[in-house]
Each structure stands twice: as C-alpha cells, then as structure tokens.
Short mmCIF file of C-alpha atoms in Angstrom, two decimals:
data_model
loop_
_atom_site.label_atom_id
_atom_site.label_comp_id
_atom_site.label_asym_id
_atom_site.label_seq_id
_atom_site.Cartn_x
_atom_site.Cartn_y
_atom_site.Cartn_z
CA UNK A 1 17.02 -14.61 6.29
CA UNK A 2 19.41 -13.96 9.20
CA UNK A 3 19.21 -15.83 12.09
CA UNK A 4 21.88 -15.01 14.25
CA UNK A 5 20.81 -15.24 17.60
CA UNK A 6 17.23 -16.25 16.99
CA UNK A 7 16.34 -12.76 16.01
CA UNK A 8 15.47 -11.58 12.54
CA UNK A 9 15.51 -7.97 11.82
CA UNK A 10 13.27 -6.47 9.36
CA UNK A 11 12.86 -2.70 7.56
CA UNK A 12 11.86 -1.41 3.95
CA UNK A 13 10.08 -2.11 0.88
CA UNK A 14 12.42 -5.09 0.10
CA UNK A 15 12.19 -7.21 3.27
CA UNK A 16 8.70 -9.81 2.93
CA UNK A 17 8.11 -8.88 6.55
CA UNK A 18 7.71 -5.00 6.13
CA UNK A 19 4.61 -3.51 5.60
CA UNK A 20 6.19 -1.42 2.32
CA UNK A 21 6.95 -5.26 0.77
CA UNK A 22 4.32 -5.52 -2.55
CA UNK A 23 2.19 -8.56 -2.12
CA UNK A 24 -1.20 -7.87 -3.18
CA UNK A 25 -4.07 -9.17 -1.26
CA UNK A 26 -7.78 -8.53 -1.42
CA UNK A 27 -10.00 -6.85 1.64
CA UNK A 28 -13.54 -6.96 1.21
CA UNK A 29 -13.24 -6.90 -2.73
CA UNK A 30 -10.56 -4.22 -2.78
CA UNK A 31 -7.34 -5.14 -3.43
CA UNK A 32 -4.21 -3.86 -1.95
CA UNK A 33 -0.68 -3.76 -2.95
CA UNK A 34 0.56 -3.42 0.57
CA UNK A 35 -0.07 -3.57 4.40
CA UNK A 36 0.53 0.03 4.66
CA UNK A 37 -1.83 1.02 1.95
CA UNK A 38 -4.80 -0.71 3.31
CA UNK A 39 -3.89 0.32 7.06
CA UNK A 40 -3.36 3.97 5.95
CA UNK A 41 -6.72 3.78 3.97
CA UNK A 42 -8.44 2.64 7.02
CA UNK A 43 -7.63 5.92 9.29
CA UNK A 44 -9.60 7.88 7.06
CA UNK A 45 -12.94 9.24 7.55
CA UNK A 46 -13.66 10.90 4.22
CA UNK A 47 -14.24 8.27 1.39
CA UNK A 48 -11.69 10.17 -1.27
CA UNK A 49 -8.78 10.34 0.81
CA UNK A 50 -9.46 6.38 1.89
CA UNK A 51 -9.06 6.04 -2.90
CA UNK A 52 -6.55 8.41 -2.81
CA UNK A 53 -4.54 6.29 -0.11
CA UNK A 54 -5.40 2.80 -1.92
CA UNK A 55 -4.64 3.44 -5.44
CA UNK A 56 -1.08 5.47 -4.90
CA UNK A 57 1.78 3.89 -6.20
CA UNK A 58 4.44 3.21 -3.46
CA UNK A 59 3.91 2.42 0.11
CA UNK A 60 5.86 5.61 0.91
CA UNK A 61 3.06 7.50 -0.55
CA UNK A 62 0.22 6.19 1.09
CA UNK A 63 2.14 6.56 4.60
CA UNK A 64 2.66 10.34 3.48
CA UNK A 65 -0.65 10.64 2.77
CA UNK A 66 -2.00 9.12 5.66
CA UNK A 67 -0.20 11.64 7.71
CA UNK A 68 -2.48 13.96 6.14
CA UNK A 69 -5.60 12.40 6.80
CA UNK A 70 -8.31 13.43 9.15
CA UNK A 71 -8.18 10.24 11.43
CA UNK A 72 -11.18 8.21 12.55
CA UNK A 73 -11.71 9.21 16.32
CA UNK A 74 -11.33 5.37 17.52
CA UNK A 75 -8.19 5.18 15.30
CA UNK A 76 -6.23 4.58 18.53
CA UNK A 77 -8.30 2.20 19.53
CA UNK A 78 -9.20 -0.33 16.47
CA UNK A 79 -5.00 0.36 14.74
CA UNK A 80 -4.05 -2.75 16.32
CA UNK A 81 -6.43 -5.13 14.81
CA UNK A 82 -6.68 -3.23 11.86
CA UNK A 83 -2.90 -4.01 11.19
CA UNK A 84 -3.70 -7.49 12.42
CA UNK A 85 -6.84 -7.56 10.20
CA UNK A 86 -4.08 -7.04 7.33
CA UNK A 87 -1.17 -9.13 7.78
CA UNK A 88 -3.74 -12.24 8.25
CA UNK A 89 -4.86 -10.95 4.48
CA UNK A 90 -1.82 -10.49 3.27
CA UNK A 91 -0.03 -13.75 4.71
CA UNK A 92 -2.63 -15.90 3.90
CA UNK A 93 -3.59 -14.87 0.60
CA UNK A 94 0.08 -15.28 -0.80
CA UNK A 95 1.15 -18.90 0.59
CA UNK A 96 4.71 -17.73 -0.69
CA UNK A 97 4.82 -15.43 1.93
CA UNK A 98 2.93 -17.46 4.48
CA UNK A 99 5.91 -20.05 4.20
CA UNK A 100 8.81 -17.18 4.39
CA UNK A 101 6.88 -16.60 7.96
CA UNK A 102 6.65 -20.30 9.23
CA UNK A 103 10.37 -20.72 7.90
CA UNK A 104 11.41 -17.94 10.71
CA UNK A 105 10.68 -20.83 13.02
CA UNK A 106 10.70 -19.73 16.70
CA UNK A 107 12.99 -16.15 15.49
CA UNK A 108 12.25 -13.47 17.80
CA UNK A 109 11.26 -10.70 15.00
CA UNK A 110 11.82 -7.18 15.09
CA UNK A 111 10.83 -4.03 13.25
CA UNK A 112 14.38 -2.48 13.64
CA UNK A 113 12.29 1.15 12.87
CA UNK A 114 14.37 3.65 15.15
CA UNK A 115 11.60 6.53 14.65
CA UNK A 116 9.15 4.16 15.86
CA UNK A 117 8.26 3.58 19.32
CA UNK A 118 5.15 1.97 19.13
CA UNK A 119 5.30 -0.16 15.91
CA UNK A 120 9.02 -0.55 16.37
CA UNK A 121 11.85 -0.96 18.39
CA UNK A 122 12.46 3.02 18.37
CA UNK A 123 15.59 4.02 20.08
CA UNK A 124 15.90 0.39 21.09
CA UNK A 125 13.05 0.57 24.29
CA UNK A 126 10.43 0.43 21.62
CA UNK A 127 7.56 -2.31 22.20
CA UNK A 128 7.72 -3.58 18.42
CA UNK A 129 4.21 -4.29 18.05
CA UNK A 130 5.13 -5.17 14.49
CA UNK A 131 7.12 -8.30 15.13
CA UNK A 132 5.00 -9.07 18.01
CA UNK A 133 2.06 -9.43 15.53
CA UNK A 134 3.76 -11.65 13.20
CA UNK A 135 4.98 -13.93 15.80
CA UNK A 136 1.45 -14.61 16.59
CA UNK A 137 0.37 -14.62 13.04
CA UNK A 138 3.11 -16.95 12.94
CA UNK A 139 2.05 -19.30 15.25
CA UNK A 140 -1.68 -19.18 14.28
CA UNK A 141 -0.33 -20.66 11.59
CA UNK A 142 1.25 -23.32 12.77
CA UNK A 143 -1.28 -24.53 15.12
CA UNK A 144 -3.87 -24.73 11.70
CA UNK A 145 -1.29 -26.86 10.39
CA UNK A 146 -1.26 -28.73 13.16
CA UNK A 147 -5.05 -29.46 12.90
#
C-alpha cells in the first residue's frame, strides 16, 4: 500500500480495492466472486443474462457481458447504491479485507481508471465515485468500531 501523499491509487484484478479483486461474498443467498459480477448482474432485466453474468469466470467477463445487457430503466438511478449495496457485502463479509480498508487510514483513494469519468478519475477531472464510496465505507467502519 502506497501512501505517498495521503493518496492511494487503485486499478485491476490484483489490487483488494478494485472491483475485479476475487473475494467472494454472499447477496441474498447468492454468492459472488466479485463486486463487478454482482453489480453487472444487477443491470439486467432478463433473469438468464443476470446467471450468465454471476457464474462467468473473470470479472472481465461479466463487465463484457454487462455491456450487452438490456439495462433496467432506473439503472441510472439505483447504480450508486447498488455498488454501495456491494462493497458493504464484500468488505464486511471478508474481515481480511475490511482491515486492508481501515489500514488506508485517512488516504484519499482513487480509482486511477482513465476511461472512466464517472466511476473514476477519467482523464484526471473524473469524480471517482469509486474511492469516494470506500472512503465512506471506510469510515462507517470506523465509527462501528468506535461503538
């Protein structure tokens, strides 16, 4: 974890922070293997697409697919706290990871994705609702632990 200048950078299937990082984690009695599986599965209106998205191998895959997908019509509405919805799972449900987060301390985090715009930083004038999700996720946590 790099911390130079109270910012930690984060992209790709190997960084705990990304959405393509493997950490299994349970929804409503389906499991997961990733963030982006179960917020791909979740644009989908048509139940087989929604398995098809879930039970691909590689994150990759079920961000291909979901590119494919005929969206739900509030998609742009409900993404948000759908990706919310699954970080909470995921974060919570493997205290490994949960610690990785609290250890970034008060690290301003960014999704350096430069396609990105809206998720990421983009070009670099992106609003990097990514990182600004896990710094609250991060300090929902630490105010429970404060409890």
């Amino acid at each position: 974890m790099d911390k130079k200048k109270n910012v930690i950078q984060f992209l790709g299937k190997n960084h705990p922070l990304s959405n393509f990082y493997e950490a299994h984690f349970d929804i409503d009695g389906i499991v997961y293997p990733t963030v982006e599986h179960y917020y791909q599965s979740e644009k989908c209106i048509n139940i087989q697409d929604k398995i098809k998205i879930t039970i691909t191998k590689e994150a990759k895959d079920a961000k291909r697919l979901g590119r494919k997908v005929k969206c739900r019509k509030d998609w742009n509405l409900v993404k948000k706290r759908v990706m919310w919805k699954a970080l909470n799972a995921k974060f919570s449900q493997n205290i490994g990871l949960k610690e990785y987060l609290l250890n970034t301390g008060d690290c301003y985090l960014i999704e350096k994705n430069k396609y990105d715009e809206y998720w990421g930083i983009g070009g670099g004038g992106g609003k990097n609702i990514m990182g600004r999700l896990l710094i609250l996720l991060r300090r929902k946590y630490k105010n429970e632990c404060k409890l």
